[in-house]
């Protein structure tokens, strides 16, 4: 296959293989009934903070400074209303890392909301437990970040009104008791709750956040593929609820995949995957949403250039993270890997109704 053809396949997305039509030109299928002035907010995804870490594909030794720099950068953003952290705050559920990242996030000058990722609770595999750390169950994680999306109920999902006409919803697909699987399933309880939320708030815009994805971003993420667990097992069921309420829920933002920003539309719902602040290309996101459009930018984390170069080199050396068709190191394959992970064409953009 020619390089241009392979690149076209990646840009088109694996969704084409399963019959989806992604990459629509409109932000939302039809206007919602919501009316509000543009709202700016930040998204920090997959920071994987580790106070005792070493740099690899995940830049653990730099992780504390990465979060600090993102917090400082977001505090300099004008008219920012809130921040959402879309999971994997911690390396592997460490209490001490939770304390460290909360101390940094508490320095934000706007409210922030947290959803758990698959690395935010004690690993079932005890071989991942490290000396010098205590570990949080997912229930303890929720309690630790109570008031940051989570409420007194202890539920792992939440909904909040940020301004009249605009709400944010956090879902949780984690499987905290699975020893090997790092994928997810959205429980029927949450799907029913989501359907009820969107029915009762059909005259408002609802932005849905979750750590795991519900559409694949490459062929490796198709069911049965080596990276299928980046998507939830019941992705079709989640999409069905969102598509049913596409007017009220036209936008879903996820993390987990550690790639540059992607934005694709399916059946009236826009799916965004936010970049990780901890792995190349080490970015965070600032978005502006109105009833008519969503606009975004994804600046690089403000750490020294040497850290960014190390992160890029570590990505290229990390065999597991490379797409299957580019598993072998070569100048051509390395270029394709960087193209997939950086996706510079979507670092900044807008979708207009």
Short mmCIF file of C-alpha atoms in Angstrom, two decimals:
data_model
loop_
_atom_site.label_atom_id
_atom_site.label_comp_id
_atom_site.label_asym_id
_atom_site.label_seq_id
_atom_site.Cartn_x
_atom_site.Cartn_y
_atom_site.Cartn_z
CA UNK A 1 0.00 0.00 0.00
CA UNK A 2 1.32 3.44 -0.83
CA UNK A 3 2.11 5.84 2.00
CA UNK A 4 -0.49 8.31 0.78
CA UNK A 5 -3.10 5.57 0.82
CA UNK A 6 -2.18 4.50 4.34
CA UNK A 7 -2.34 8.08 5.57
CA UNK A 8 -5.73 8.49 3.94
CA UNK A 9 -6.93 5.38 5.77
CA UNK A 10 -5.84 6.77 9.13
CA UNK A 11 -7.36 10.17 8.47
CA UNK A 12 -10.61 8.62 7.34
CA UNK A 13 -10.66 6.61 10.55
CA UNK A 14 -11.41 3.02 11.26
CA UNK A 15 -15.05 3.99 11.59
CA UNK A 16 -15.26 3.78 7.81
CA UNK A 17 -14.53 0.06 8.05
CA UNK A 18 -17.57 -0.58 10.20
CA UNK A 19 -19.86 1.51 8.05
CA UNK A 20 -19.82 4.79 9.97
CA UNK A 21 -19.81 8.15 8.27
CA UNK A 22 -17.52 10.34 10.32
CA UNK A 23 -15.98 13.73 9.79
CA UNK A 24 -19.19 15.68 9.24
CA UNK A 25 -18.91 19.38 8.55
CA UNK A 26 -21.53 20.56 11.04
CA UNK A 27 -21.07 20.90 14.73
CA UNK A 28 -24.52 19.65 15.62
CA UNK A 29 -27.24 17.92 13.65
CA UNK A 30 -29.89 20.55 14.41
CA UNK A 31 -29.93 23.48 16.81
CA UNK A 32 -30.76 22.72 20.41
CA UNK A 33 -33.28 24.90 22.17
CA UNK A 34 -30.56 26.14 24.47
CA UNK A 35 -29.65 29.78 24.60
CA UNK A 36 -26.45 30.93 26.32
CA UNK A 37 -23.44 33.07 25.61
CA UNK A 38 -20.21 31.31 24.56
CA UNK A 39 -18.56 29.39 27.40
CA UNK A 40 -14.82 28.67 27.54
CA UNK A 41 -13.49 25.69 29.45
CA UNK A 42 -10.35 23.59 29.76
CA UNK A 43 -9.77 19.85 29.47
CA UNK A 44 -6.82 18.07 31.09
CA UNK A 45 -6.58 14.43 30.10
CA UNK A 46 -4.44 11.52 31.22
CA UNK A 47 -1.87 13.39 33.34
CA UNK A 48 -0.78 10.13 35.05
CA UNK A 49 0.89 12.03 37.87
CA UNK A 50 3.60 10.10 39.71
CA UNK A 51 5.75 11.65 42.42
CA UNK A 52 8.33 8.84 42.19
CA UNK A 53 8.22 8.04 38.50
CA UNK A 54 10.71 7.57 35.70
CA UNK A 55 10.24 8.82 32.17
CA UNK A 56 9.13 6.42 29.48
CA UNK A 57 6.23 6.57 27.05
CA UNK A 58 4.48 8.05 30.07
CA UNK A 59 6.67 10.92 31.23
CA UNK A 60 6.32 10.10 34.91
CA UNK A 61 9.37 12.00 36.17
CA UNK A 62 8.06 15.13 34.43
CA UNK A 63 4.41 14.53 35.36
CA UNK A 64 4.25 16.82 38.39
CA UNK A 65 5.71 19.73 36.45
CA UNK A 66 3.40 18.97 33.51
CA UNK A 67 0.31 19.33 35.69
CA UNK A 68 1.72 22.42 37.36
CA UNK A 69 2.38 24.04 33.99
CA UNK A 70 -1.09 23.19 32.69
CA UNK A 71 -2.72 24.66 35.79
CA UNK A 72 -0.69 27.85 35.42
CA UNK A 73 -1.52 28.08 31.72
CA UNK A 74 -5.22 27.56 32.30
CA UNK A 75 -5.19 30.21 35.01
CA UNK A 76 -3.87 32.65 32.42
CA UNK A 77 -6.71 31.92 30.00
CA UNK A 78 -9.23 34.75 29.81
CA UNK A 79 -12.88 34.08 30.62
CA UNK A 80 -12.37 30.41 31.47
CA UNK A 81 -15.42 29.00 33.27
CA UNK A 82 -14.36 25.51 34.40
CA UNK A 83 -11.98 22.61 33.79
CA UNK A 84 -12.73 18.90 33.34
CA UNK A 85 -10.09 16.24 34.02
CA UNK A 86 -11.03 13.28 31.83
CA UNK A 87 -9.46 10.48 33.85
CA UNK A 88 -6.14 8.77 34.54
CA UNK A 89 -5.08 11.41 37.00
CA UNK A 90 -2.73 8.90 38.64
CA UNK A 91 -0.16 6.40 37.48
CA UNK A 92 -1.94 3.46 39.14
CA UNK A 93 -4.33 4.46 41.91
CA UNK A 94 -1.74 5.72 44.43
CA UNK A 95 -3.13 7.76 47.34
CA UNK A 96 0.03 9.86 47.56
CA UNK A 97 -0.22 10.72 43.86
CA UNK A 98 -3.87 11.65 44.36
CA UNK A 99 -2.88 14.01 47.15
CA UNK A 100 -0.20 15.58 44.97
CA UNK A 101 -2.41 16.16 41.94
CA UNK A 102 -5.31 17.47 44.01
CA UNK A 103 -2.98 20.01 45.61
CA UNK A 104 -2.07 21.24 42.12
CA UNK A 105 -5.60 21.18 40.74
CA UNK A 106 -6.84 23.11 43.76
CA UNK A 107 -4.66 25.98 42.49
CA UNK A 108 -7.02 26.43 39.53
CA UNK A 109 -8.91 29.71 39.76
CA UNK A 110 -12.06 28.14 38.29
CA UNK A 111 -14.07 25.10 39.38
CA UNK A 112 -12.84 21.73 38.16
CA UNK A 113 -14.59 18.41 37.67
CA UNK A 114 -13.07 14.92 37.73
CA UNK A 115 -14.01 11.63 36.13
CA UNK A 116 -12.08 8.46 36.90
CA UNK A 117 -9.93 6.61 34.40
CA UNK A 118 -8.74 3.03 34.39
CA UNK A 119 -5.53 3.99 36.24
CA UNK A 120 -7.25 5.83 39.11
CA UNK A 121 -7.80 2.92 41.50
CA UNK A 122 -5.79 0.14 43.08
CA UNK A 123 -4.57 -2.38 40.49
CA UNK A 124 -6.01 -5.86 40.96
CA UNK A 125 -2.63 -7.19 39.88
CA UNK A 126 -0.51 -6.86 43.03
CA UNK A 127 2.64 -6.89 40.93
CA UNK A 128 1.85 -3.30 40.06
CA UNK A 129 1.84 -2.25 43.71
CA UNK A 130 4.93 -0.28 44.67
CA UNK A 131 6.64 0.17 47.99
CA UNK A 132 6.04 3.54 49.60
CA UNK A 133 2.53 3.95 48.23
CA UNK A 134 -0.94 3.37 49.61
CA UNK A 135 -3.72 2.64 47.14
CA UNK A 136 -7.27 3.91 46.64
CA UNK A 137 -10.24 1.80 45.69
CA UNK A 138 -12.42 3.44 43.08
CA UNK A 139 -14.93 4.24 45.84
CA UNK A 140 -12.17 5.96 47.81
CA UNK A 141 -11.11 7.86 44.68
CA UNK A 142 -14.67 9.16 44.25
CA UNK A 143 -14.79 10.16 47.91
CA UNK A 144 -11.36 11.81 47.69
CA UNK A 145 -12.59 14.07 44.86
CA UNK A 146 -16.02 14.69 46.37
CA UNK A 147 -17.20 18.14 45.38
CA UNK A 148 -15.24 17.97 42.12
CA UNK A 149 -18.13 16.53 40.17
CA UNK A 150 -18.88 13.71 42.60
CA UNK A 151 -21.46 14.25 45.33
CA UNK A 152 -22.41 12.67 48.66
CA UNK A 153 -24.09 9.71 46.98
CA UNK A 154 -20.78 8.06 46.11
CA UNK A 155 -21.95 7.46 42.54
CA UNK A 156 -19.21 7.36 39.92
CA UNK A 157 -21.17 9.54 37.48
CA UNK A 158 -22.55 13.06 37.77
CA UNK A 159 -24.31 15.97 36.05
CA UNK A 160 -24.02 19.70 36.71
CA UNK A 161 -25.39 22.93 35.27
CA UNK A 162 -22.53 25.32 34.52
CA UNK A 163 -24.63 28.19 33.16
CA UNK A 164 -28.35 28.37 32.36
CA UNK A 165 -28.77 26.38 29.16
CA UNK A 166 -25.50 24.40 29.43
CA UNK A 167 -24.87 21.25 31.45
CA UNK A 168 -21.96 18.83 31.74
CA UNK A 169 -22.30 15.09 32.37
CA UNK A 170 -19.59 12.71 33.57
CA UNK A 171 -19.82 8.96 32.92
CA UNK A 172 -17.71 6.06 34.21
CA UNK A 173 -17.04 2.85 32.29
CA UNK A 174 -14.24 1.47 34.46
CA UNK A 175 -13.91 -2.19 35.42
CA UNK A 176 -12.05 -1.90 38.74
CA UNK A 177 -12.07 -5.62 39.56
CA UNK A 178 -10.79 -6.94 36.22
CA UNK A 179 -7.21 -8.18 36.59
CA UNK A 180 -6.10 -7.87 32.99
CA UNK A 181 -8.65 -5.79 31.14
CA UNK A 182 -8.16 -2.03 31.02
CA UNK A 183 -11.15 -1.42 28.79
CA UNK A 184 -14.62 -0.58 30.01
CA UNK A 185 -18.38 -1.04 29.94
CA UNK A 186 -20.96 1.63 30.68
CA UNK A 187 -23.42 -0.09 33.07
CA UNK A 188 -27.09 -0.19 32.15
CA UNK A 189 -27.81 1.84 35.27
CA UNK A 190 -25.77 4.71 33.83
CA UNK A 191 -27.28 4.37 30.37
CA UNK A 192 -30.80 4.58 31.84
CA UNK A 193 -29.74 7.54 33.97
CA UNK A 194 -28.18 9.27 30.95
CA UNK A 195 -31.33 8.74 28.91
CA UNK A 196 -33.40 10.23 31.73
CA UNK A 197 -31.04 13.20 32.13
CA UNK A 198 -31.15 14.03 28.44
CA UNK A 199 -34.92 13.60 28.30
CA UNK A 200 -35.49 15.90 31.26
CA UNK A 201 -33.01 18.49 29.97
CA UNK A 202 -33.82 18.35 26.27
CA UNK A 203 -34.11 22.14 26.13
CA UNK A 204 -30.48 22.55 27.25
CA UNK A 205 -27.14 21.62 25.74
CA UNK A 206 -25.42 18.71 27.48
CA UNK A 207 -21.71 17.96 26.98
CA UNK A 208 -20.91 14.37 27.93
CA UNK A 209 -17.46 13.45 29.30
CA UNK A 210 -16.00 9.99 29.79
CA UNK A 211 -12.51 8.52 29.99
CA UNK A 212 -13.06 5.67 27.52
CA UNK A 213 -13.98 6.17 23.88
CA UNK A 214 -17.10 5.04 22.02
CA UNK A 215 -15.71 5.24 18.48
CA UNK A 216 -12.40 3.81 17.23
CA UNK A 217 -9.66 6.16 16.08
CA UNK A 218 -7.65 3.53 14.18
CA UNK A 219 -8.08 0.01 12.85
CA UNK A 220 -6.28 -1.35 15.94
CA UNK A 221 -9.28 -0.27 18.03
CA UNK A 222 -11.85 -2.28 16.13
CA UNK A 223 -13.40 -5.15 18.06
CA UNK A 224 -10.88 -7.95 18.33
CA UNK A 225 -8.00 -5.61 17.57
CA UNK A 226 -4.91 -5.22 19.78
CA UNK A 227 -6.13 -1.90 21.15
CA UNK A 228 -9.88 -2.55 21.20
CA UNK A 229 -10.03 -1.72 24.90
CA UNK A 230 -9.58 1.97 24.17
CA UNK A 231 -13.31 1.74 23.34
CA UNK A 232 -15.98 0.50 25.70
CA UNK A 233 -17.40 -2.93 24.94
CA UNK A 234 -20.93 -1.56 24.62
CA UNK A 235 -20.04 1.47 22.52
CA UNK A 236 -23.06 0.94 20.26
CA UNK A 237 -25.42 1.16 23.23
CA UNK A 238 -23.81 4.39 24.43
CA UNK A 239 -23.94 5.92 20.98
CA UNK A 240 -27.60 4.90 20.65
CA UNK A 241 -28.54 6.96 23.71
CA UNK A 242 -26.55 9.94 22.48
CA UNK A 243 -27.97 9.70 18.96
CA UNK A 244 -31.49 9.52 20.38
CA UNK A 245 -30.83 12.86 22.07
CA UNK A 246 -28.44 14.38 19.53
CA UNK A 247 -30.15 17.77 19.76
CA UNK A 248 -29.58 17.88 23.51
CA UNK A 249 -26.23 16.05 23.60
CA UNK A 250 -24.31 17.04 20.48
CA UNK A 251 -20.82 16.69 21.95
CA UNK A 252 -18.91 13.96 23.80
CA UNK A 253 -15.31 14.45 25.00
CA UNK A 254 -13.11 11.54 26.00
CA UNK A 255 -9.46 10.79 26.82
CA UNK A 256 -7.65 7.44 27.26
CA UNK A 257 -6.20 7.18 23.74
CA UNK A 258 -3.12 9.43 24.21
CA UNK A 259 -3.35 10.96 20.73
CA UNK A 260 -3.67 14.50 19.41
CA UNK A 261 -7.13 16.01 19.27
CA UNK A 262 -9.58 14.27 16.95
CA UNK A 263 -13.09 15.49 16.16
CA UNK A 264 -15.51 13.31 14.21
CA UNK A 265 -19.28 13.39 13.77
CA UNK A 266 -21.66 10.47 13.65
CA UNK A 267 -25.44 10.69 13.45
CA UNK A 268 -25.56 14.24 14.79
CA UNK A 269 -23.15 13.70 17.70
CA UNK A 270 -19.61 15.07 17.69
CA UNK A 271 -16.95 12.89 19.33
CA UNK A 272 -13.75 14.49 20.56
CA UNK A 273 -10.74 12.74 22.03
CA UNK A 274 -8.51 15.02 24.08
CA UNK A 275 -4.70 14.73 24.07
CA UNK A 276 -2.72 13.55 27.08
CA UNK A 277 -0.63 16.06 29.01
CA UNK A 278 1.79 13.26 29.92
CA UNK A 279 2.72 11.61 26.60
CA UNK A 280 3.77 12.99 23.23
CA UNK A 281 2.56 15.40 21.98
CA UNK A 282 1.91 16.53 25.62
CA UNK A 283 -0.99 18.92 25.15
CA UNK A 284 -4.06 20.20 26.97
CA UNK A 285 -7.26 21.62 25.51
CA UNK A 286 -9.18 24.88 25.67
CA UNK A 287 -12.64 24.91 24.11
CA UNK A 288 -15.37 27.46 23.52
CA UNK A 289 -18.90 26.22 23.07
CA UNK A 290 -22.05 28.08 22.08
CA UNK A 291 -25.45 26.84 20.88
CA UNK A 292 -24.08 27.20 17.34
CA UNK A 293 -20.51 25.90 17.43
CA UNK A 294 -17.56 24.40 19.25
CA UNK A 295 -14.06 25.84 18.84
CA UNK A 296 -10.85 24.43 20.27
CA UNK A 297 -7.10 24.77 20.62
CA UNK A 298 -4.63 22.29 22.08
CA UNK A 299 -1.47 24.07 23.29
CA UNK A 300 1.67 22.15 24.21
CA UNK A 301 2.40 21.81 27.91
CA UNK A 302 4.88 24.50 28.94
CA UNK A 303 7.79 22.28 29.94
CA UNK A 304 11.33 22.63 28.49
CA UNK A 305 11.89 21.63 24.88
CA UNK A 306 14.19 18.82 26.01
CA UNK A 307 11.26 17.18 27.83
CA UNK A 308 9.11 17.32 24.70
CA UNK A 309 11.90 15.83 22.60
CA UNK A 310 12.41 13.04 25.13
CA UNK A 311 8.67 12.32 25.10
CA UNK A 312 8.65 12.13 21.30
CA UNK A 313 11.63 9.78 21.27
CA UNK A 314 10.06 7.61 23.96
CA UNK A 315 6.89 7.30 21.90
CA UNK A 316 8.83 6.16 18.87
CA UNK A 317 10.65 3.53 20.95
CA UNK A 318 7.45 2.24 22.57
CA UNK A 319 6.57 -0.71 20.36
CA UNK A 320 3.16 -1.42 21.94
CA UNK A 321 1.91 2.10 21.27
CA UNK A 322 2.73 2.01 17.56
CA UNK A 323 -0.03 1.08 15.11
CA UNK A 324 0.24 -2.51 13.94
CA UNK A 325 1.10 -1.59 10.35
CA UNK A 326 3.93 0.65 11.55
CA UNK A 327 5.33 -1.60 14.28
CA UNK A 328 8.84 -1.78 12.80
CA UNK A 329 11.15 1.18 13.18
CA UNK A 330 12.00 3.01 9.95
CA UNK A 331 12.04 6.65 8.88
CA UNK A 332 8.80 6.14 6.96
CA UNK A 333 7.02 4.29 9.75
CA UNK A 334 8.22 6.76 12.38
CA UNK A 335 6.78 9.58 10.30
CA UNK A 336 3.44 7.78 10.12
CA UNK A 337 3.43 7.17 13.88
CA UNK A 338 4.09 10.85 14.56
CA UNK A 339 1.39 11.87 12.10
CA UNK A 340 -1.13 9.66 13.89
CA UNK A 341 -0.23 10.79 17.40
CA UNK A 342 0.25 14.48 16.70
CA UNK A 343 -2.59 15.10 14.24
CA UNK A 344 -1.43 18.68 13.82
CA UNK A 345 -4.22 19.45 11.36
CA UNK A 346 -6.68 19.37 14.29
CA UNK A 347 -4.63 21.16 16.94
CA UNK A 348 -6.97 24.10 16.47
CA UNK A 349 -10.35 24.18 14.80
CA UNK A 350 -14.05 24.88 14.83
CA UNK A 351 -17.29 23.24 13.82
CA UNK A 352 -20.11 25.61 13.00
CA UNK A 353 -23.80 24.92 12.71
#
